[in-house]
PDB file of C-alpha atoms and ligand atoms in Angstrom:
ATOM      1  CA  MET X   1     -23.409 -34.471 -36.319  1.00  0.00           C
ATOM      2  CA  LYS X   2     -22.063 -31.490 -38.322  1.00  0.00           C
ATOM      3  CA  LEU X   3     -25.170 -29.701 -37.458  1.00  0.00           C
ATOM      4  CA  LEU X   4     -24.745 -30.533 -33.790  1.00  0.00           C
ATOM      5  CA  LEU X   5     -21.183 -29.309 -33.858  1.00  0.00           C
ATOM      6  CA  LEU X   6     -22.185 -26.061 -35.507  1.00  0.00           C
ATOM      7  CA  LEU X   7     -24.839 -25.510 -32.994  1.00  0.00           C
ATOM      8  CA  LEU X   8     -22.451 -26.288 -30.186  1.00  0.00           C
ATOM      9  CA  GLY X   9     -20.000 -23.795 -31.692  1.00  0.00           C
ATOM     10  CA  CYS X  10     -22.732 -21.294 -31.892  1.00  0.00           C
ATOM     11  CA  ILE X  11     -23.715 -21.680 -28.211  1.00  0.00           C
ATOM     12  CA  ILE X  12     -20.231 -21.501 -26.921  1.00  0.00           C
ATOM     13  CA  SER X  13     -19.572 -18.303 -28.943  1.00  0.00           C
ATOM     14  CA  THR X  14     -22.583 -16.672 -27.603  1.00  0.00           C
ATOM     15  CA  SER X  15     -22.070 -17.654 -24.013  1.00  0.00           C
ATOM     16  CA  ALA X  16     -19.998 -15.525 -21.788  1.00  0.00           C
ATOM     17  CA  LYS X  17     -17.673 -16.590 -19.221  1.00  0.00           C
ATOM     18  CA  LYS X  18     -18.823 -16.137 -15.626  1.00  0.00           C
ATOM     19  CA  CYS X  19     -16.176 -15.745 -12.930  1.00  0.00           C
ATOM     20  CA  ASN X  20     -16.933 -15.431  -9.414  1.00  0.00           C
ATOM     21  CA  GLY X  21     -14.661 -13.208  -7.487  1.00  0.00           C
ATOM     22  CA  VAL X  22     -13.071  -9.783  -7.026  1.00  0.00           C
ATOM     23  CA  LEU X  23     -11.850  -8.056 -10.262  1.00  0.00           C
ATOM     24  CA  PHE X  24      -8.560  -6.340  -9.948  1.00  0.00           C
ATOM     25  CA  ASP X  25      -6.481  -5.078 -12.942  1.00  0.00           C
ATOM     26  CA  GLN X  26      -8.518  -7.281 -15.388  1.00  0.00           C
ATOM     27  CA  ARG X  27      -8.105 -10.393 -13.475  1.00  0.00           C
ATOM     28  CA  TYR X  28     -10.443 -12.146 -11.091  1.00  0.00           C
ATOM     29  CA  TYR X  29      -9.425 -13.175  -7.644  1.00  0.00           C
ATOM     30  CA  GLU X  30     -10.840 -15.173  -4.779  1.00  0.00           C
ATOM     31  CA  PRO X  31     -10.608 -13.257  -1.579  1.00  0.00           C
ATOM     32  CA  GLU X  32      -8.717 -15.122   1.401  1.00  0.00           C
ATOM     33  CA  ILE X  33      -9.010 -13.792   4.921  1.00  0.00           C
ATOM     34  CA  LEU X  34      -5.441 -13.871   6.498  1.00  0.00           C
ATOM     35  CA  LYS X  35      -6.319 -12.509   9.894  1.00  0.00           C
ATOM     36  CA  ASP X  36      -9.303 -10.839  11.608  1.00  0.00           C
ATOM     37  CA  GLY X  37      -9.959  -8.570  14.557  1.00  0.00           C
ATOM     38  CA  LEU X  38      -7.269  -6.024  13.688  1.00  0.00           C
ATOM     39  CA  ASN X  39      -7.912  -2.737  14.911  1.00  0.00           C
ATOM     40  CA  LYS X  40      -7.726   0.492  12.875  1.00  0.00           C
ATOM     41  CA  VAL X  41      -4.903  -0.687  10.444  1.00  0.00           C
ATOM     42  CA  ARG X  42      -3.325   2.345   8.776  1.00  0.00           C
ATOM     43  CA  GLN X  43      -0.566   0.706   6.635  1.00  0.00           C
ATOM     44  CA  LEU X  44       0.743  -2.524   5.152  1.00  0.00           C
ATOM     45  CA  VAL X  45       4.054  -3.376   3.752  1.00  0.00           C
ATOM     46  CA  TYR X  46       5.297  -6.666   2.198  1.00  0.00           C
ATOM     47  CA  SER X  47       8.656  -8.220   2.518  1.00  0.00           C
ATOM     48  CA  ARG X  48       9.496 -10.456  -0.327  1.00  0.00           C
ATOM     49  CA  LYS X  49      12.495 -11.830   1.273  1.00  0.00           C
ATOM     50  CA  ASP X  50      10.496 -13.102   4.336  1.00  0.00           C
ATOM     51  CA  ASN X  51       7.137 -13.383   2.539  1.00  0.00           C
ATOM     52  CA  THR X  52       5.710 -11.430   5.335  1.00  0.00           C
ATOM     53  CA  VAL X  53       3.142  -8.721   5.718  1.00  0.00           C
ATOM     54  CA  TYR X  54       3.880  -6.060   8.307  1.00  0.00           C
ATOM     55  CA  PHE X  55       0.992  -3.893   9.578  1.00  0.00           C
ATOM     56  CA  LEU X  56       0.539  -0.781  11.564  1.00  0.00           C
ATOM     57  CA  PHE X  57      -2.465  -1.160  13.801  1.00  0.00           C
ATOM     58  CA  ASN X  58      -4.083   0.287  16.946  1.00  0.00           C
ATOM     59  CA  GLN X  59      -3.472  -1.085  20.380  1.00  0.00           C
ATOM     60  CA  GLY X  60      -4.773   1.984  22.276  1.00  0.00           C
ATOM     61  CA  VAL X  61      -8.182   1.928  24.038  1.00  0.00           C
ATOM     62  CA  LEU X  62      -8.970   5.777  24.553  1.00  0.00           C
ATOM     63  CA  ALA X  63      -6.275   7.349  22.331  1.00  0.00           C
ATOM     64  CA  TYR X  64      -4.701   5.891  19.188  1.00  0.00           C
ATOM     65  CA  ASP X  65      -1.515   3.803  20.257  1.00  0.00           C
ATOM     66  CA  GLY X  66       0.171   2.429  17.209  1.00  0.00           C
ATOM     67  CA  SER X  67       1.846  -0.962  17.104  1.00  0.00           C
ATOM     68  CA  VAL X  68       3.666  -2.836  14.511  1.00  0.00           C
ATOM     69  CA  GLY X  69       2.543  -6.513  13.795  1.00  0.00           C
ATOM     70  CA  TYR X  70       3.447  -9.004  11.240  1.00  0.00           C
ATOM     71  CA  ILE X  71       2.259 -12.311   9.508  1.00  0.00           C
ATOM     72  CA  ASN X  72       4.204 -14.769   7.715  1.00  0.00           C
ATOM     73  CA  LEU X  73       2.403 -15.892   4.551  1.00  0.00           C
ATOM     74  CA  ASP X  74       4.254 -19.205   4.408  1.00  0.00           C
ATOM     75  CA  ASN X  75       3.389 -20.420   8.055  1.00  0.00           C
ATOM     76  CA  ARG X  76       0.751 -17.891   8.885  1.00  0.00           C
ATOM     77  CA  LEU X  77       2.748 -17.188  12.177  1.00  0.00           C
ATOM     78  CA  SER X  78       1.747 -13.802  13.372  1.00  0.00           C
ATOM     79  CA  GLY X  79       2.786 -11.500  16.278  1.00  0.00           C
ATOM     80  CA  TYR X  80       3.652  -7.852  17.169  1.00  0.00           C
ATOM     81  CA  TYR X  81       6.711  -5.883  18.273  1.00  0.00           C
ATOM     82  CA  LYS X  82       6.853  -4.669  21.805  1.00  0.00           C
ATOM     83  CA  GLY X  83       9.017  -1.653  22.780  1.00  0.00           C
ATOM     84  CA  ILE X  84       8.055   0.765  20.361  1.00  0.00           C
ATOM     85  CA  ARG X  85       5.931   3.704  21.790  1.00  0.00           C
ATOM     86  CA  ASN X  86       3.054   4.824  19.532  1.00  0.00           C
ATOM     87  CA  ALA X  87       4.108   3.779  16.024  1.00  0.00           C
ATOM     88  CA  THR X  88       2.704   6.026  13.461  1.00  0.00           C
ATOM     89  CA  SER X  89       4.121   4.787  10.124  1.00  0.00           C
ATOM     90  CA  ILE X  90       5.993   1.898   8.501  1.00  0.00           C
ATOM     91  CA  SER X  91       7.848   1.519   5.204  1.00  0.00           C
ATOM     92  CA  ILE X  92      10.284  -0.973   3.624  1.00  0.00           C
ATOM     93  CA  ASP X  93      13.709  -0.712   2.087  1.00  0.00           C
ATOM     94  CA  ASP X  94      13.338  -3.645  -0.180  1.00  0.00           C
ATOM     95  CA  LYS X  95      16.998  -3.918  -1.098  1.00  0.00           C
ATOM     96  CA  LYS X  96      18.189  -4.173   2.448  1.00  0.00           C
ATOM     97  CA  ASN X  97      15.002  -5.884   3.596  1.00  0.00           C
ATOM     98  CA  ARG X  98      14.768  -3.279   6.444  1.00  0.00           C
ATOM     99  CA  ILE X  99      11.516  -2.180   7.828  1.00  0.00           C
ATOM    100  CA  TYR X 100      11.468   1.484   8.893  1.00  0.00           C
ATOM    101  CA  ILE X 101       9.018   2.556  11.641  1.00  0.00           C
ATOM    102  CA  GLY X 102       8.068   6.057  12.473  1.00  0.00           C
ATOM    103  CA  SER X 103       6.930   6.704  16.067  1.00  0.00           C
ATOM    104  CA  ILE X 104       6.343   9.332  18.588  1.00  0.00           C
ATOM    105  CA  ASP X 105       9.876   8.842  19.795  1.00  0.00           C
ATOM    106  CA  GLY X 106      11.524   9.094  16.295  1.00  0.00           C
ATOM    107  CA  LEU X 107      12.872   6.228  13.970  1.00  0.00           C
ATOM    108  CA  TYR X 108      13.118   2.640  14.438  1.00  0.00           C
ATOM    109  CA  ALA X 109      14.341  -0.082  11.950  1.00  0.00           C
ATOM    110  CA  ILE X 110      13.829  -3.700  11.767  1.00  0.00           C
ATOM    111  CA  GLY X 111      17.011  -5.296  10.083  1.00  0.00           C
ATOM    112  CA  ASP X 112      18.197  -8.877   9.767  1.00  0.00           C
ATOM    113  CA  ARG X 113      17.998  -9.465  13.350  1.00  0.00           C
ATOM    114  CA  ARG X 114      14.295  -8.949  13.029  1.00  0.00           C
ATOM    115  CA  ILE X 115      14.025  -6.797  16.153  1.00  0.00           C
ATOM    116  CA  PRO X 116      13.285  -3.122  16.227  1.00  0.00           C
ATOM    117  CA  GLU X 117      16.376  -0.921  16.808  1.00  0.00           C
ATOM    118  CA  LYS X 118      16.474   2.709  17.475  1.00  0.00           C
ATOM    119  CA  PHE X 119      17.863   4.947  14.717  1.00  0.00           C
ATOM    120  CA  PRO X 120      19.628   8.328  15.460  1.00  0.00           C
ATOM    121  CA  LEU X 121      16.512  10.470  14.600  1.00  0.00           C
ATOM    122  CA  TYR X 122      14.442  11.363  17.705  1.00  0.00           C
ATOM    123  CA  GLU X 123      11.916  13.916  16.235  1.00  0.00           C
ATOM    124  CA  PRO X 124       8.365  12.704  16.535  1.00  0.00           C
ATOM    125  CA  ILE X 125       7.446  11.222  13.068  1.00  0.00           C
ATOM    126  CA  GLN X 126       3.892  11.433  11.580  1.00  0.00           C
ATOM    127  CA  HIS X 127       4.598   9.536   8.337  1.00  0.00           C
ATOM    128  CA  LEU X 128       7.492   8.056   6.533  1.00  0.00           C
ATOM    129  CA  PHE X 129       8.259   6.386   3.230  1.00  0.00           C
ATOM    130  CA  PHE X 130      11.514   4.873   1.869  1.00  0.00           C
ATOM    131  CA  LYS X 131      12.400   5.251  -1.751  1.00  0.00           C
ATOM    132  CA  ASN X 132      16.294   5.459  -2.089  1.00  0.00           C
ATOM    133  CA  VAL X 133      16.197   7.893   0.747  1.00  0.00           C
ATOM    134  CA  LEU X 134      13.866   7.898   3.823  1.00  0.00           C
ATOM    135  CA  TYR X 135      11.247  10.752   3.532  1.00  0.00           C
ATOM    136  CA  PHE X 136       9.421  11.660   6.679  1.00  0.00           C
ATOM    137  CA  THR X 137       6.828  14.367   8.046  1.00  0.00           C
ATOM    138  CA  ASN X 138       6.993  15.842  11.426  1.00  0.00           C
ATOM    139  CA  MET X 139       3.912  16.563  13.642  1.00  0.00           C
ATOM    140  CA  ARG X 140       3.116  19.603  11.468  1.00  0.00           C
ATOM    141  CA  ASN X 141       3.105  17.468   8.373  1.00  0.00           C
ATOM    142  CA  ARG X 142       6.302  19.115   7.076  1.00  0.00           C
ATOM    143  CA  MET X 143       8.431  16.824   5.009  1.00  0.00           C
ATOM    144  CA  TYR X 144      12.142  16.049   5.323  1.00  0.00           C
ATOM    145  CA  SER X 145      14.647  13.606   4.071  1.00  0.00           C
ATOM    146  CA  PHE X 146      16.966  11.484   6.140  1.00  0.00           C
ATOM    147  CA  ASP X 147      20.254   9.665   5.148  1.00  0.00           C
ATOM    148  CA  SER X 148      23.807   9.444   6.329  1.00  0.00           C
ATOM    149  CA  ASP X 149      24.087  13.165   5.898  1.00  0.00           C
ATOM    150  CA  GLY X 150      21.452  13.940   8.247  1.00  0.00           C
ATOM    151  CA  VAL X 151      18.139  15.516   8.227  1.00  0.00           C
ATOM    152  CA  LYS X 152      17.222  17.900   5.203  1.00  0.00           C
ATOM    153  CA  VAL X 153      14.041  19.874   4.210  1.00  0.00           C
ATOM    154  CA  VAL X 154      12.643  18.474   1.133  1.00  0.00           C
ATOM    155  CA  ASP X 155      12.657  21.675  -1.186  1.00  0.00           C
ATOM    156  CA  ASP X 156       9.905  20.816  -3.420  1.00  0.00           C
ATOM    157  CA  MET X 157       7.476  20.407  -0.546  1.00  0.00           C
ATOM    158  CA  ARG X 158       8.247  23.673   1.092  1.00  0.00           C
ATOM    159  CA  ASP X 159       4.944  25.144   0.171  1.00  0.00           C
ATOM    160  CA  TYR X 160       2.991  22.007   1.054  1.00  0.00           C
ATOM    161  CA  VAL X 161       1.949  19.752   3.874  1.00  0.00           C
ATOM    162  CA  ALA X 162       1.389  16.076   3.532  1.00  0.00           C
ATOM    163  CA  GLU X 163      -0.492  13.511   5.686  1.00  0.00           C
ATOM    164  CA  THR X 164       0.588  10.424   3.823  1.00  0.00           C
ATOM    165  CA  PHE X 165       2.717   9.929   0.679  1.00  0.00           C
ATOM    166  CA  VAL X 166       4.296   7.477  -1.667  1.00  0.00           C
ATOM    167  CA  VAL X 167       7.331   7.967  -4.074  1.00  0.00           C
ATOM    168  CA  ASP X 168       8.349   6.029  -7.096  1.00  0.00           C
ATOM    169  CA  ASN X 169      11.952   5.702  -8.574  1.00  0.00           C
ATOM    170  CA  ASP X 170      11.475   8.666 -11.057  1.00  0.00           C
ATOM    171  CA  GLY X 171      10.634  10.959  -8.114  1.00  0.00           C
ATOM    172  CA  ASN X 172       6.848  11.034  -8.761  1.00  0.00           C
ATOM    173  CA  MET X 173       5.069  11.644  -5.582  1.00  0.00           C
ATOM    174  CA  LEU X 174       1.420  11.152  -4.542  1.00  0.00           C
ATOM    175  CA  PHE X 175       0.507  12.887  -1.309  1.00  0.00           C
ATOM    176  CA  THR X 176      -2.602  13.599   0.641  1.00  0.00           C
ATOM    177  CA  ASN X 177      -3.805  16.459   2.632  1.00  0.00           C
ATOM    178  CA  GLY X 178      -7.277  16.508   4.123  1.00  0.00           C
ATOM    179  CA  LYS X 179      -8.172  13.362   2.022  1.00  0.00           C
ATOM    180  CA  LYS X 180      -7.314  15.239  -1.198  1.00  0.00           C
ATOM    181  CA  LEU X 181      -4.760  13.731  -3.488  1.00  0.00           C
ATOM    182  CA  TYR X 182      -1.932  15.590  -4.941  1.00  0.00           C
ATOM    183  CA  LYS X 183       0.974  14.723  -7.399  1.00  0.00           C
ATOM    184  CA  LEU X 184       4.368  16.416  -7.357  1.00  0.00           C
ATOM    185  CA  LYS X 185       7.577  15.538  -9.190  1.00  0.00           C
ATOM    186  CA  LEU X 186      10.573  15.715  -6.740  1.00  0.00           C
ATOM    187  CA  GLY X 187      13.644  17.445  -7.894  1.00  0.00           C
ATOM    188  CA  THR X 188      11.940  19.831 -10.428  1.00  0.00           C
ATOM    189  CA  ARG X 189      10.649  22.583  -8.290  1.00  0.00           C
ATOM    190  CA  SER X 190       7.371  22.350 -10.130  1.00  0.00           C
ATOM    191  CA  SER X 191       4.184  22.990  -8.110  1.00  0.00           C
ATOM    192  CA  ALA X 192       1.844  20.176  -6.975  1.00  0.00           C
ATOM    193  CA  PHE X 193      -1.463  19.624  -8.825  1.00  0.00           C
ATOM    194  CA  GLU X 194      -4.610  18.030  -7.384  1.00  0.00           C
ATOM    195  CA  ILE X 195      -5.867  14.845  -8.869  1.00  0.00           C
ATOM    196  CA  ILE X 196      -9.632  14.455  -9.001  1.00  0.00           C
ATOM    197  CA  THR X 197     -10.829  11.592  -7.037  1.00  0.00           C
ATOM    198  CA  ARG X 198     -13.075  11.171  -3.948  1.00  0.00           C
ATOM    199  CA  SER X 199     -11.647  10.779  -0.464  1.00  0.00           C
ATOM    200  CA  ILE X 200      -8.407   8.783  -0.414  1.00  0.00           C
ATOM    201  CA  THR X 201      -8.366   5.927   2.209  1.00  0.00           C
ATOM    202  CA  ALA X 202      -4.679   4.655   1.471  1.00  0.00           C
ATOM    203  CA  LEU X 203      -1.771   5.005  -0.777  1.00  0.00           C
ATOM    204  CA  SER X 204       0.717   2.214  -1.787  1.00  0.00           C
ATOM    205  CA  ASN X 205       3.195   0.982  -4.325  1.00  0.00           C
ATOM    206  CA  ASP X 206       4.133  -2.346  -5.669  1.00  0.00           C
ATOM    207  CA  LEU X 207       7.395  -4.121  -6.633  1.00  0.00           C
ATOM    208  CA  GLU X 208       7.017  -2.759 -10.378  1.00  0.00           C
ATOM    209  CA  ASP X 209       7.273   0.760  -8.938  1.00  0.00           C
ATOM    210  CA  ARG X 210       3.687   1.630  -9.655  1.00  0.00           C
ATOM    211  CA  LEU X 211       1.816   4.044  -7.412  1.00  0.00           C
ATOM    212  CA  PHE X 212      -1.651   3.244  -6.056  1.00  0.00           C
ATOM    213  CA  ALA X 213      -4.329   5.289  -4.422  1.00  0.00           C
ATOM    214  CA  ALA X 214      -7.353   3.557  -2.720  1.00  0.00           C
ATOM    215  CA  SER X 215     -10.359   5.908  -2.474  1.00  0.00           C
ATOM    216  CA  LEU X 216     -14.115   5.729  -1.753  1.00  0.00           C
ATOM    217  CA  ASP X 217     -14.608   5.111  -5.693  1.00  0.00           C
ATOM    218  CA  GLY X 218     -12.136   2.263  -6.055  1.00  0.00           C
ATOM    219  CA  ILE X 219      -8.558   1.603  -6.252  1.00  0.00           C
ATOM    220  CA  PHE X 220      -6.466   3.616  -8.911  1.00  0.00           C
ATOM    221  CA  VAL X 221      -2.950   3.480 -10.254  1.00  0.00           C
ATOM    222  CA  TYR X 222      -0.962   6.494 -11.245  1.00  0.00           C
ATOM    223  CA  ASN X 223      -0.205   6.734 -14.988  1.00  0.00           C
ATOM    224  CA  LYS X 224       2.999   8.783 -15.420  1.00  0.00           C
ATOM    225  CA  TYR X 225       2.465   9.184 -19.163  1.00  0.00           C
ATOM    226  CA  LYS X 226      -1.048  10.568 -18.691  1.00  0.00           C
ATOM    227  CA  TYR X 227      -0.425  12.416 -15.399  1.00  0.00           C
ATOM    228  CA  ALA X 228      -3.727  10.845 -14.187  1.00  0.00           C
ATOM    229  CA  LEU X 229      -5.132   7.971 -12.468  1.00  0.00           C
ATOM    230  CA  ASP X 230      -6.420   4.638 -14.166  1.00  0.00           C
ATOM    231  CA  LYS X 231      -8.975   2.629 -12.393  1.00  0.00           C
ATOM    232  CA  MET X 232      -7.947  -0.754 -11.249  1.00  0.00           C
ATOM    233  CA  SER X 233     -10.807  -2.059  -9.171  1.00  0.00           C
ATOM    234  CA  ASN X 234     -14.079  -1.227  -7.494  1.00  0.00           C
ATOM    235  CA  LEU X 235     -12.739  -2.312  -4.187  1.00  0.00           C
ATOM    236  CA  HIS X 236     -13.471   0.572  -1.860  1.00  0.00           C
ATOM    237  CA  GLU X 237     -13.286   1.357   1.858  1.00  0.00           C
ATOM    238  CA  ILE X 238      -9.805  -0.074   1.714  1.00  0.00           C
ATOM    239  CA  LYS X 239      -7.897   1.100   4.837  1.00  0.00           C
ATOM    240  CA  ALA X 240      -4.415  -0.112   3.724  1.00  0.00           C
ATOM    241  CA  LEU X 241      -2.939  -1.949   0.640  1.00  0.00           C
ATOM    242  CA  THR X 242       0.109  -3.673  -0.448  1.00  0.00           C
ATOM    243  CA  PHE X 243       1.217  -6.279  -2.951  1.00  0.00           C
ATOM    244  CA  ASN X 244       3.176  -9.607  -2.783  1.00  0.00           C
ATOM    245  CA  ASN X 245       5.959 -10.543  -5.174  1.00  0.00           C
ATOM    246  CA  MET X 246       3.335 -12.035  -7.612  1.00  0.00           C
ATOM    247  CA  LEU X 247       1.757  -8.676  -7.539  1.00  0.00           C
ATOM    248  CA  ASP X 248      -1.514 -10.008  -5.797  1.00  0.00           C
ATOM    249  CA  PRO X 249      -3.245  -7.418  -3.720  1.00  0.00           C
ATOM    250  CA  ILE X 250      -3.275  -7.688  -0.034  1.00  0.00           C
ATOM    251  CA  TYR X 251      -5.442  -5.141   1.958  1.00  0.00           C
ATOM    252  CA  VAL X 252      -7.406  -4.287   4.918  1.00  0.00           C
ATOM    253  CA  VAL X 253     -11.116  -3.791   4.840  1.00  0.00           C
ATOM    254  CA  PHE X 254     -13.191  -3.407   8.127  1.00  0.00           C
ATOM    255  CA  ASP X 255     -10.995  -5.328  10.559  1.00  0.00           C
ATOM    256  CA  LEU X 256      -9.870  -8.083   8.035  1.00  0.00           C
ATOM    257  CA  LEU X 257      -6.630  -8.586   6.391  1.00  0.00           C
ATOM    258  CA  VAL X 258      -7.387 -10.086   3.005  1.00  0.00           C
ATOM    259  CA  LYS X 259      -5.223 -11.635   0.287  1.00  0.00           C
ATOM    260  CA  LEU X 260      -6.628 -11.908  -3.261  1.00  0.00           C
ATOM    261  CA  LYS X 261      -5.804 -15.377  -4.751  1.00  0.00           C
ATOM    262  CA  ASN X 262      -5.482 -16.037  -8.562  1.00  0.00           C
ATOM    263  CA  PRO X 263      -6.730 -17.833 -10.489  1.00  0.00           C
ATOM    264  CA  VAL X 264     -10.289 -18.421  -9.875  1.00  0.00           C
ATOM    265  CA  ASN X 265     -12.496 -20.994 -11.488  1.00  0.00           C
ATOM    266  CA  CYS X 266     -14.592 -19.441 -14.383  1.00  0.00           C
ATOM    267  CA  VAL X 267     -17.609 -21.369 -15.629  1.00  0.00           C
ATOM    268  CA  GLU X 268     -19.328 -21.008 -19.132  1.00  0.00           C
ATOM    269  CA  ASP X 269     -22.440 -18.919 -18.569  1.00  0.00           C
ATOM    270  CA  ASP X 270     -24.775 -21.596 -20.124  1.00  0.00           C
ATOM    271  CA  PHE X 271     -27.026 -20.662 -22.908  1.00  0.00           C
ATOM    272  CA  PHE X 272     -30.013 -22.432 -21.469  1.00  0.00           C
ATOM    273  CA  LEU X 273     -29.625 -21.091 -17.913  1.00  0.00           C
TER     274      LEU X 273
HETATM  275  C1  NAG O   1      -0.027   8.728  19.713  1.00  0.00           C
HETATM  276  O1  NAG O   1       0.259   9.597  18.786  1.00  0.00           O
HETATM  277  C2  NAG O   1      -0.967  10.345  18.193  1.00  0.00           C
HETATM  278  C3  NAG O   1      -0.467  11.156  17.103  1.00  0.00           C
HETATM  279  O2  NAG O   1       0.018  10.534  16.025  1.00  0.00           O
HETATM  280  C4  NAG O   1      -1.625  10.963  19.399  1.00  0.00           C
HETATM  281  O3  NAG O   1      -2.899  11.552  18.881  1.00  0.00           O
HETATM  282  C5  NAG O   1      -2.084   9.886  20.432  1.00  0.00           C
HETATM  283  O4  NAG O   1      -2.647  10.529  21.560  1.00  0.00           O
HETATM  284  C6  NAG O   1      -0.839   9.205  20.939  1.00  0.00           C
HETATM  285  N1  NAG O   1      -1.143   8.154  21.806  1.00  0.00           N
HETATM  286  C7  NAG O   1      -0.459   7.893  22.942  1.00  0.00           C
HETATM  287  C8  NAG O   1      -0.920   6.710  23.822  1.00  0.00           C
HETATM  288  O5  NAG O   1       0.543   8.454  23.370  1.00  0.00           O
END
């Protein structure tokens, strides 16, 4: 009996755990498709108050015509907002639970009434991101900020143009230009530096204030102590990325909206197999 136990112990210690699933940040997940048939999704944002994912997708046939849709993760009800012409970007003010939408006609916001309302900013917006203030770029990819004082040029970005960008609470900004990724610290007047990685496909952030870059080489998180990217996952060709309140990734690949579920079942990789 003792020998058997010893043998068993030996077998267990030499066997490895096998988990089926997608590896992200050292955890295995099971992918779950939330929605299919989504055309050219560019961005996702998650509202923890509504447990809802908002997505920017294309409804145009010949030319891109952006629309904002949503799916509630509790009851899976989904739909889209009419009345916004050619949406270009979305972002969320998590404290106010307000969704900002940039469009060819300027700025909209979805507040507590859950319908888009026009905001007094009428310049065409190419991209926007909210972090304490609203940052946006115009059609020439020049960056401005917008608050109750009005529109101001973002000084640190005078010498740069940005196609997409994300900002954290410390003012660390990642921005793309021509699929290349740059880092700049807002408010320091220091110059931007290029971060080496292959073609960026999406930028994102999570509720822990981390910044993410999805690329053809996988998904990376910005490490503000190393001024570099740490790899999180081999997931690639990700068109848009966000995270729910449990920090589970939600992303778009091909025309699928996918949520990663945790935990998955792991089995002992049997010694005899
Ligand atoms: C929507 O805006 C984009 C620029 O972001 C433009 O290329 C496209 O033609 C516009 N589409 C429509 C239907 O106006």
